[in-house]
Amino acid sequence: MKNIFKLMWLGVLAFSGTNVIAQCPEVGYERSSLNPRYVANNWDTAITCNVPSLVLRPDYTVTAMTLNGQYQVDAIPFNPPDTSFWYGRQLTNVNQDDYYDTDTIGLPFPFNFFKVNYRYAVVGPNGNVTFDINKKNQHCQYDYQSYLPIPRADFPELNQIYGIYEDIHPGTSSGRPHQGIYKSVYGEYPCRKLVVSYNNIPGYGHSSTGGVNYGTYQIVCYEGTNIIEVHVKHRTSQTTTNNGMGIIGIQNADGTAAYAAPGRNNFNTDITTPEAWRFTPLGDTNINFKWYRGSDTLVAHRIKSGSDDPGNDTLILAFDTLNQGGGRHGTFIKVEGGLRVQNITVPQDITLNMKFLSAGVNNAGQPILYDLVYTFHVGVDKDTAFTMTPDRRVVCQGQDNRVSITIPSDASSSIKSVRWLLTDTSMSETSSTRMAQLLRPHFNADSTQLILQPYQWTPMMKKQFDTVYVFADVTFGNGCMNHDSVMLVYVHRLDSVLDTHVCQGKSFTFEGHEYSQIGHHSVDITVEGCPDTRNLNLDVKDTNFVVQRVKDCHPYTWVDDSTYSVSTNAPSITLVNRFGCDSTVNLNFTFDNSLHALIEATPQNATLDHLNIQFKDVSLNSTSRRWLLPDGSNSSEPTVYYNFDPNFDSATARLIAISSFGCEDTAYTTIHLLKESIWFPNAFTPGRAENPVFQVKGVGIVSLHVEIFNRRGEMVGRFDGIDGYWDGQDLNGSECPQGAYVYVAKYTNILNPQNPVSKKGTILVIR
């Protein structure tokens, strides 16, 4: 049976050890034996007593570290990564006949194509993928028959993977399901693969033909190895252009180098049997081989540079005839071939660790380090079968025991000698001495039976079980050795004690019995068939009664999922207290919704000559408050003041009243600015320097008409507008005598310009 090998790069990825896998290098065993017994034991090969030496040589597939621009083309089994051919993201922009995708596809990994690393590619409409990103949204040549076969420096579409390059039309229907061009990525770093699938694409001029004329093929690019594969599921040749010719291959950027699948450089035949081709870049690499005993003890270290010298990667193992006797670790082998001799054991694993750098690079542009590991399972083909049988595997306190060694009745060799060893889990020499003192072993005449006395146990050990391993190294008459072991479990009486509690009225289950009374209880039991006693110290816990008091201004939902909107102390529920015992909880709920937020504003409106406003909290049943004033300030004082901004018509203050138990109620008040203001003087002194005329002062006045009358009711003066005035002369221009006169005014303001306001008063003329 082949081993599993590992590819490790900041992690571990597993692959089969026998198949050649394109996306990742691998290593395995070159000549794994088909011997049924070896296969049954999972051995790649074996050392026998009669054939004491062998050569371990790996079979490996690696990629170059330095590429030379050349490729090897191989026919491979048809096994596409995407068997559906329509998995992943559909490239819907590649549907115009003979035009590349309108955008590039970002490669999930740097890809080396003819010694150049690329991070982007453009998918073409005719079964081609180019690394020339300038082709994006450009015309793709469909008629290229005169340029075949490749390589051609004047070939119209260079720096490309062709698979199959032919005249197709993704934008028309083939009449088959899931038609389209798809892109997907599989695997994990550094073994990912980019897949571009052309699924059921019709040939040019063959749309809606019932699915007769179409092509389905897939281009695969592998990370690290830079391998390219083309998997063709179906191809129908069409003669509309190029006489139905097509290409499966690759070509570099200047047309000086190209590689095509054999028979596919210029072909116009149908493909009805699936086929696949692999293009592997060539070059040189340095391989570092390290051989280990198991996985951590270095045996040999070699470096192979480009040559094929088997001596650079092989390990010679030979039977060490000088060190057969003694020891319990099996047959010894040694390493030869000019290396330092080391005794190592078989059957065991011999591990090969092969490291090398590939031409592939990671996202940082550094070469990818491959660390390949293969473990050779090396067996020993020898007739050394025996069994170890104890009288009992579980030993109770005070019992003795026997472990016997027997060989099959048809064994080809008899037992020559037996070496016994006792140890506990520490496996140390000290533990071996301790076990021999506790069990006082002795043997029968031929040492094939180990007799153990009752275990010398003391309560100071304070553990229920002791594990004892009995090892036997058996030497057979054929010179081969074998060993085996058996585990014995010694069970001691602990008479353990459990301290616990139970709720009042409940019982506690202990070792299958029910107990509800406080005190000490004991039960005799068996542990692995051995007698023991279990002790219980039981305590009984009381239940509790709790009253939960809640006061709220909103309906309250309690733990019983009921909502209460009136005061009550009726509900109760049973809950579990800290001891896990049932306790009764009562709800005492007080519903208080008497909170009412109120604001008193003085004055209630602002005027141009009185802009300072006082806001006072006159709420009902509140204990605190929060003010939010129109200017954005806030306060918690009972009375606050606000200077009205005359640039605004109104301003709103907000009061949040808070009750003693945290409930809130909100009130708002809006103050308006009364913009009208008019003033009529009551006296003036005509002809003097100060106050020489009767003139009305005001703000927000739209229109104004004033008439002045003497005591006889005769009009002596009049004026219009806020800028008009009376200078004390009558309508004829004569001075009116000193005395009182009556004025009658009509005016409108900006708040109500359509409705005039009348005002009558007395004006005194002083001379």
Coordinates of N, CA and C in Angstrom, one line a residue, residues 544-715:
N544 N -36.8 29.7 49.1 CA -36.9 31.2 49.5 C -38.2 31.8 49.0
F545 N -38.6 32.9 49.7 CA -39.7 33.7 49.3 C -39.3 35.1 49.1
V546 N -39.4 35.7 47.9 CA -38.9 37.0 47.6 C -40.0 37.9 47.1
V547 N -40.1 39.2 47.5 CA -41.0 40.2 46.9 C -40.2 41.2 46.1
Q548 N -40.6 41.3 44.9 CA -39.9 42.3 43.9 C -40.8 43.5 43.8
R549 N -40.3 44.6 44.3 CA -41.0 45.9 44.2 C -40.6 46.7 43.0
V550 N -41.6 47.1 42.2 CA -41.3 47.9 41.0 C -42.3 49.1 41.0
K551 N -41.8 50.3 40.7 CA -42.6 51.4 40.5 C -42.2 52.0 39.1
D552 N -43.2 52.3 38.2 CA -43.0 52.7 36.9 C -44.2 53.5 36.4
C553 N -43.9 54.4 35.4 CA -45.0 55.1 34.8 C -45.5 54.5 33.5
H554 N -44.9 53.4 33.1 CA -45.3 52.7 31.9 C -45.7 51.3 32.3
P555 N -46.6 50.7 31.5 CA -46.9 49.3 31.7 C -45.6 48.4 31.8
Y556 N -45.6 47.5 32.8 CA -44.4 46.7 33.1 C -44.6 45.2 32.8
T557 N -43.7 44.7 32.0 CA -43.7 43.3 31.7 C -42.8 42.5 32.6
W558 N -43.4 41.6 33.4 CA -42.6 40.8 34.4 C -42.1 39.6 33.8
V559 N -41.4 38.8 34.6 CA -40.8 37.5 34.2 C -41.8 36.5 33.8
D560 N -43.1 36.7 34.2 CA -44.1 35.7 33.9 C -44.7 36.0 32.5
D561 N -44.0 37.0 31.7 CA -44.4 37.4 30.4 C -45.8 38.1 30.4
S562 N -46.3 38.5 31.5 CA -47.5 39.3 31.6 C -47.2 40.8 31.8
T563 N -48.0 41.7 31.2 CA -47.8 43.1 31.2 C -48.8 43.7 32.2
Y564 N -48.4 44.5 33.2 CA -49.2 45.1 34.2 C -49.3 46.6 34.0
S565 N -50.5 47.2 33.9 CA -50.7 48.6 33.7 C -51.4 49.3 34.8
V566 N -51.7 48.5 35.9 CA -52.3 49.1 37.1 C -51.5 48.5 38.3
S567 N -51.6 49.2 39.4 CA -50.9 48.7 40.6 C -51.4 47.4 41.0
T568 N -50.5 46.5 41.4 CA -50.9 45.2 41.8 C -49.8 44.5 42.7
N569 N -50.2 43.6 43.6 CA -49.2 42.8 44.3 C -49.7 41.3 44.3
A570 N -50.5 41.0 43.2 CA -51.0 39.6 43.2 C -50.1 38.6 42.5
P571 N -49.4 38.9 41.4 CA -48.7 37.9 40.7 C -47.6 37.3 41.5
S572 N -47.3 36.0 41.2 CA -46.2 35.3 41.8 C -45.7 34.3 40.8
I573 N -44.4 33.9 40.9 CA -43.8 32.9 40.0 C -42.8 32.1 40.8
T574 N -42.5 30.9 40.3 CA -41.5 30.1 41.0 C -40.2 30.1 40.2
L575 N -39.1 30.5 40.8 CA -37.8 30.5 40.2 C -36.8 29.7 40.9
V576 N -35.6 29.5 40.3 CA -34.6 28.7 41.0 C -33.6 29.6 41.7
N577 N -33.3 29.3 43.0 CA -32.3 30.1 43.7 C -30.9 29.6 43.5
R578 N -29.9 30.2 44.2 CA -28.5 29.9 43.9 C -28.2 28.4 44.3
F579 N -29.0 27.7 45.0 CA -28.7 26.3 45.3 C -29.4 25.4 44.3
G580 N -30.1 26.0 43.3 CA -30.9 25.3 42.4 C -32.3 24.8 42.9
C581 N -32.7 25.4 44.0 CA -34.0 25.0 44.6 C -35.1 26.0 44.2
D582 N -36.3 25.5 44.1 CA -37.5 26.3 43.7 C -37.8 27.4 44.8
S583 N -38.0 28.6 44.4 CA -38.3 29.7 45.3 C -39.5 30.5 44.7
T584 N -40.3 31.1 45.6 CA -41.5 31.9 45.2 C -41.1 33.4 45.1
V585 N -41.4 34.0 44.0 CA -41.2 35.4 43.9 C -42.5 36.1 43.6
N586 N -42.8 37.2 44.4 CA -44.1 38.0 44.3 C -43.7 39.3 43.7
L587 N -44.6 39.9 42.9 CA -44.4 41.2 42.3 C -45.3 42.2 43.0
N588 N -44.7 43.3 43.5 CA -45.5 44.4 44.1 C -45.2 45.6 43.1
F589 N -46.2 45.8 42.2 CA -46.1 46.8 41.1 C -46.9 48.0 41.4
T590 N -46.3 49.2 41.4 CA -47.0 50.5 41.6 C -47.0 51.3 40.3
F591 N -48.2 51.5 39.7 CA -48.3 52.2 38.4 C -48.6 53.7 38.7
D592 N -47.6 54.6 38.3 CA -47.8 56.0 38.6 C -47.5 56.8 37.3
N593 N -48.6 57.3 36.7 CA -48.5 58.1 35.5 C -48.9 59.6 35.7
S594 N -48.7 60.1 37.0 CA -49.1 61.4 37.3 C -48.2 62.5 36.8
L595 N -47.0 62.1 36.3 CA -46.0 63.1 35.8 C -46.6 63.9 34.6
H596 N -46.5 65.2 34.6 CA -47.0 66.0 33.5 C -46.1 67.2 33.4
A597 N -45.4 67.3 32.3 CA -44.5 68.4 32.0 C -45.2 69.7 31.6
L598 N -44.9 70.9 32.2 CA -45.6 72.1 31.9 C -44.5 73.2 31.9
I599 N -44.7 74.2 31.0 CA -43.8 75.3 30.9 C -44.6 76.6 31.0
E600 N -44.1 77.6 31.8 CA -44.6 78.9 31.9 C -43.6 79.9 31.3
A601 N -44.1 80.6 30.2 CA -43.2 81.5 29.5 C -43.6 83.0 29.8
T602 N -42.6 83.9 30.1 CA -42.9 85.3 30.4 C -41.9 86.1 29.7
P603 N -42.3 87.0 28.8 CA -43.7 87.1 28.3 C -44.0 85.9 27.3
Q604 N -45.2 85.9 26.9 CA -45.6 84.7 26.0 C -45.1 84.9 24.6
N605 N -44.8 86.2 24.2 CA -44.3 86.5 22.9 C -43.2 87.6 23.0
A606 N -42.3 87.6 22.1 CA -41.2 88.6 22.1 C -41.6 89.8 21.2
T607 N -41.1 90.9 21.6 CA -41.2 92.1 20.8 C -39.8 92.7 20.6
L608 N -39.7 93.6 19.6 CA -38.4 94.1 19.3 C -37.8 94.8 20.5
D609 N -38.7 95.4 21.4 CA -38.1 96.1 22.5 C -38.1 95.2 23.8
H610 N -38.5 94.0 23.6 CA -38.5 93.0 24.8 C -38.2 91.6 24.3
L611 N -36.9 91.4 24.2 CA -36.4 90.1 23.6 C -36.1 89.0 24.6
N612 N -35.9 89.4 25.9 CA -35.5 88.5 26.9 C -36.8 87.7 27.4
I613 N -36.7 86.4 27.3 CA -37.9 85.5 27.7 C -37.5 84.6 28.9
Q614 N -38.4 84.5 29.9 CA -38.2 83.6 31.0 C -39.0 82.4 30.8
F615 N -38.3 81.2 31.0 CA -39.0 79.9 31.0 C -39.0 79.3 32.4
K616 N -40.1 78.9 32.9 CA -40.2 78.3 34.2 C -40.8 77.0 34.2
D617 N -40.2 76.0 34.9 CA -40.7 74.6 35.0 C -41.9 74.6 36.0
V618 N -43.1 74.4 35.6 CA -44.3 74.3 36.5 C -44.9 72.9 36.4
S619 N -44.0 71.9 36.1 CA -44.5 70.5 35.9 C -45.1 69.9 37.2
L620 N -46.0 68.9 37.0 CA -46.6 68.2 38.1 C -45.9 67.0 38.4
N621 N -45.5 66.7 39.6 CA -44.9 65.5 40.1 C -43.6 65.2 39.5
S622 N -42.8 66.2 39.3 CA -41.4 66.0 38.8 C -40.4 66.3 39.9
T623 N -39.3 65.7 39.8 CA -38.2 66.0 40.8 C -37.0 66.6 40.1
S624 N -36.9 66.5 38.8 CA -35.7 67.1 38.1 C -36.2 67.3 36.7
R625 N -35.3 68.0 35.9 CA -35.7 68.3 34.6 C -34.4 68.5 33.7
R626 N -34.7 68.6 32.4 CA -33.6 68.9 31.4 C -34.2 69.9 30.4
W627 N -33.6 71.1 30.3 CA -34.1 72.1 29.3 C -33.2 71.9 28.1
L628 N -33.8 72.1 26.9 CA -33.1 72.3 25.6 C -33.7 73.6 25.0
L629 N -32.9 74.6 25.1 CA -33.3 76.0 24.7 C -33.1 76.1 23.2
P630 N -33.7 77.1 22.5 CA -33.6 77.3 21.1 C -32.2 77.6 20.6
D631 N -31.3 78.1 21.4 CA -30.0 78.3 20.9 C -29.1 77.1 21.1
G632 N -29.6 76.0 21.5 CA -28.9 74.7 21.6 C -28.3 74.5 23.0
S633 N -28.4 75.5 23.9 CA -27.9 75.3 25.2 C -28.9 74.4 26.1
N634 N -28.4 73.9 27.2 CA -29.3 73.1 28.0 C -29.0 73.4 29.5
S635 N -30.0 73.1 30.3 CA -29.9 73.4 31.7 C -30.8 72.5 32.5
S636 N -30.5 72.4 33.8 CA -31.3 71.6 34.8 C -31.9 72.5 35.8
E637 N -31.8 73.8 35.7 CA -32.4 74.8 36.7 C -33.9 74.9 36.5
P638 N -34.6 75.2 37.6 CA -36.1 75.3 37.5 C -36.5 76.5 36.5
T639 N -35.7 77.6 36.6 CA -36.1 78.7 35.7 C -34.8 79.1 34.9
V640 N -35.1 79.3 33.6 CA -34.0 79.6 32.7 C -34.4 80.8 31.8
Y641 N -33.4 81.5 31.2 CA -33.7 82.7 30.4 C -33.1 82.5 29.0
Y642 N -33.8 83.2 28.1 CA -33.4 83.0 26.7 C -33.6 84.4 26.0
N643 N -32.5 84.9 25.3 CA -32.6 86.1 24.6 C -33.0 85.8 23.1
F644 N -34.2 86.3 22.7 CA -34.7 85.9 21.4 C -33.9 86.6 20.3
D645 N -33.6 85.8 19.3 CA -32.8 86.2 18.2 C -33.8 86.9 17.2
P646 N -33.7 88.2 17.0 CA -34.7 88.9 16.1 C -34.6 88.5 14.7
N647 N -33.6 87.7 14.3 CA -33.5 87.3 12.9 C -34.5 86.1 12.6
F648 N -35.1 85.6 13.7 CA -36.1 84.5 13.5 C -37.5 85.0 13.9
D649 N -38.5 84.3 13.3 CA -39.9 84.7 13.6 C -40.3 84.0 14.9
S650 N -39.8 82.8 15.2 CA -40.2 82.0 16.3 C -39.1 81.2 16.9
A651 N -39.3 80.7 18.1 CA -38.3 79.9 18.8 C -39.0 78.9 19.7
T652 N -38.5 77.6 19.8 CA -39.2 76.6 20.6 C -38.3 76.1 21.7
A653 N -38.8 76.1 22.9 CA -38.0 75.5 24.0 C -38.6 74.2 24.4
R654 N -37.8 73.3 24.8 CA -38.2 71.9 25.2 C -37.9 71.6 26.6
L655 N -38.8 71.0 27.4 CA -38.6 70.7 28.8 C -38.9 69.2 28.9
I656 N -37.9 68.5 29.5 CA -38.1 67.1 29.8 C -38.2 67.0 31.3
A657 N -39.4 66.7 31.8 CA -39.7 66.5 33.3 C -39.4 65.1 33.7
I658 N -38.7 64.9 34.8 CA -38.3 63.6 35.3 C -38.8 63.3 36.7
S659 N -39.4 62.1 36.8 CA -40.0 61.7 38.1 C -38.9 61.1 39.0
S660 N -39.3 60.8 40.2 CA -38.3 60.3 41.2 C -37.9 58.9 40.8
F661 N -38.7 58.2 40.0 CA -38.3 56.8 39.7 C -38.0 56.7 38.2
G662 N -37.6 57.9 37.6 CA -36.9 57.8 36.3 C -37.8 58.0 35.1
C663 N -39.1 58.2 35.3 CA -40.0 58.4 34.1 C -39.8 59.8 33.6
E664 N -40.1 60.0 32.3 CA -40.0 61.3 31.7 C -41.2 61.7 30.9
D665 N -41.5 63.0 30.9 CA -42.6 63.6 30.1 C -42.0 64.9 29.5
T666 N -42.4 65.2 28.3 CA -41.8 66.3 27.5 C -42.9 67.3 27.2
A667 N -42.5 68.6 27.3 CA -43.4 69.7 27.0 C -42.6 70.7 26.1
Y668 N -43.4 71.3 25.2 CA -42.8 72.3 24.2 C -43.5 73.6 24.3
T669 N -42.9 74.7 24.1 CA -43.5 76.0 24.0 C -42.8 76.8 23.0
T670 N -43.6 77.5 22.1 CA -43.1 78.2 21.0 C -43.3 79.7 21.2
I671 N -42.3 80.6 21.2 CA -42.4 82.0 21.4 C -42.3 82.7 20.0
H672 N -43.2 83.6 19.7 CA -43.2 84.3 18.4 C -42.7 85.7 18.6
L673 N -42.1 86.3 17.6 CA -41.6 87.6 17.6 C -42.7 88.5 17.0
L674 N -43.3 89.5 17.8 CA -44.2 90.5 17.3 C -43.5 91.6 16.8
K675 N -43.4 91.7 15.4 CA -42.4 92.7 14.8 C -43.0 94.1 14.7
E676 N -44.4 94.4 14.9 CA -44.9 95.7 14.8 C -44.6 96.5 16.1
S677 N -44.2 97.8 15.9 CA -44.0 98.7 17.0 C -44.1 100.2 16.6
I678 N -45.2 100.9 17.1 CA -45.5 102.3 16.6 C -45.6 103.2 17.8
W679 N -45.1 104.5 17.7 CA -45.1 105.5 18.8 C -45.6 106.8 18.3
F680 N -46.6 107.3 19.0 CA -47.1 108.7 18.7 C -46.7 109.6 19.8
P681 N -46.0 110.7 19.5 CA -45.6 111.7 20.6 C -46.8 112.5 21.0
N682 N -46.8 113.0 22.2 CA -47.9 113.8 22.8 C -47.7 115.3 22.8
A683 N -46.5 115.8 22.3 CA -46.2 117.2 22.3 C -45.1 117.5 21.3
F684 N -45.0 118.7 20.8 CA -43.8 119.2 20.0 C -43.8 120.7 20.1
T685 N -42.6 121.3 19.7 CA -42.4 122.7 19.8 C -42.0 123.3 18.4
P686 N -42.9 123.7 17.6 CA -42.6 124.2 16.3 C -41.7 125.4 16.3
G687 N -40.7 125.4 15.4 CA -39.8 126.6 15.2 C -38.6 126.5 16.1
R688 N -38.5 125.6 17.0 CA -37.3 125.4 17.9 C -36.4 124.3 17.3
A689 N -35.2 124.3 17.8 CA -34.2 123.4 17.3 C -34.5 121.9 17.7
E690 N -35.1 121.7 18.9 CA -35.4 120.4 19.3 C -36.8 120.1 19.2
N691 N -37.2 118.9 18.8 CA -38.6 118.5 18.7 C -39.4 119.5 17.9
P692 N -39.1 119.8 16.7 CA -39.8 120.9 16.0 C -41.0 120.4 15.2
V693 N -41.2 119.1 15.1 CA -42.4 118.6 14.3 C -43.1 117.5 15.1
F694 N -44.3 117.2 14.6 CA -45.0 116.0 15.1 C -44.8 114.9 14.1
Q695 N -44.1 113.9 14.5 CA -43.7 112.7 13.6 C -43.9 111.4 14.3
V696 N -44.5 110.4 13.6 CA -44.8 109.1 14.2 C -43.5 108.2 14.0
K697 N -43.1 107.5 15.0 CA -42.0 106.6 15.0 C -42.6 105.1 15.0
G698 N -42.0 104.2 14.2 CA -42.5 102.8 14.3 C -41.6 101.8 13.5
V699 N -41.8 100.6 13.7 CA -41.1 99.5 13.1 C -42.2 98.5 12.5
G700 N -42.0 98.1 11.3 CA -42.9 97.1 10.7 C -44.2 97.8 10.2
I701 N -44.1 99.1 9.9 CA -45.3 99.9 9.4 C -45.2 99.8 7.9
V702 N -46.4 99.4 7.3 CA -46.4 99.3 5.8 C -47.0 100.6 5.2
S703 N -48.1 101.1 5.8 CA -48.7 102.4 5.3 C -49.2 103.2 6.5
L704 N -49.2 104.5 6.4 CA -49.6 105.4 7.5 C -50.2 106.7 6.9
H705 N -51.4 107.1 7.4 CA -52.1 108.4 7.1 C -52.6 109.0 8.4
V706 N -52.1 110.3 8.6 CA -52.5 111.0 9.8 C -53.1 112.3 9.5
E707 N -54.3 112.6 10.2 CA -55.0 113.9 10.0 C -55.1 114.6 11.4
I708 N -54.9 116.0 11.4 CA -54.9 116.7 12.7 C -56.1 117.7 12.7
F709 N -56.8 117.8 13.8 CA -58.0 118.7 13.9 C -57.9 119.6 15.1
N710 N -58.5 120.8 15.0 CA -58.5 121.7 16.1 C -59.8 121.4 17.0
R711 N -60.0 122.2 18.0 CA -61.1 121.9 18.9 C -62.5 122.1 18.2
R712 N -62.5 122.9 17.1 CA -63.8 123.0 16.5 C -64.0 121.9 15.4
G713 N -63.1 120.9 15.3 CA -63.2 119.8 14.4 C -62.8 120.1 13.0
E714 N -62.1 121.3 12.9 CA -61.5 121.7 11.6 C -60.2 121.0 11.4
M715 N -59.9 120.4 10.1 CA -58.7 119.8 9.8 C -57.6 120.9 9.6

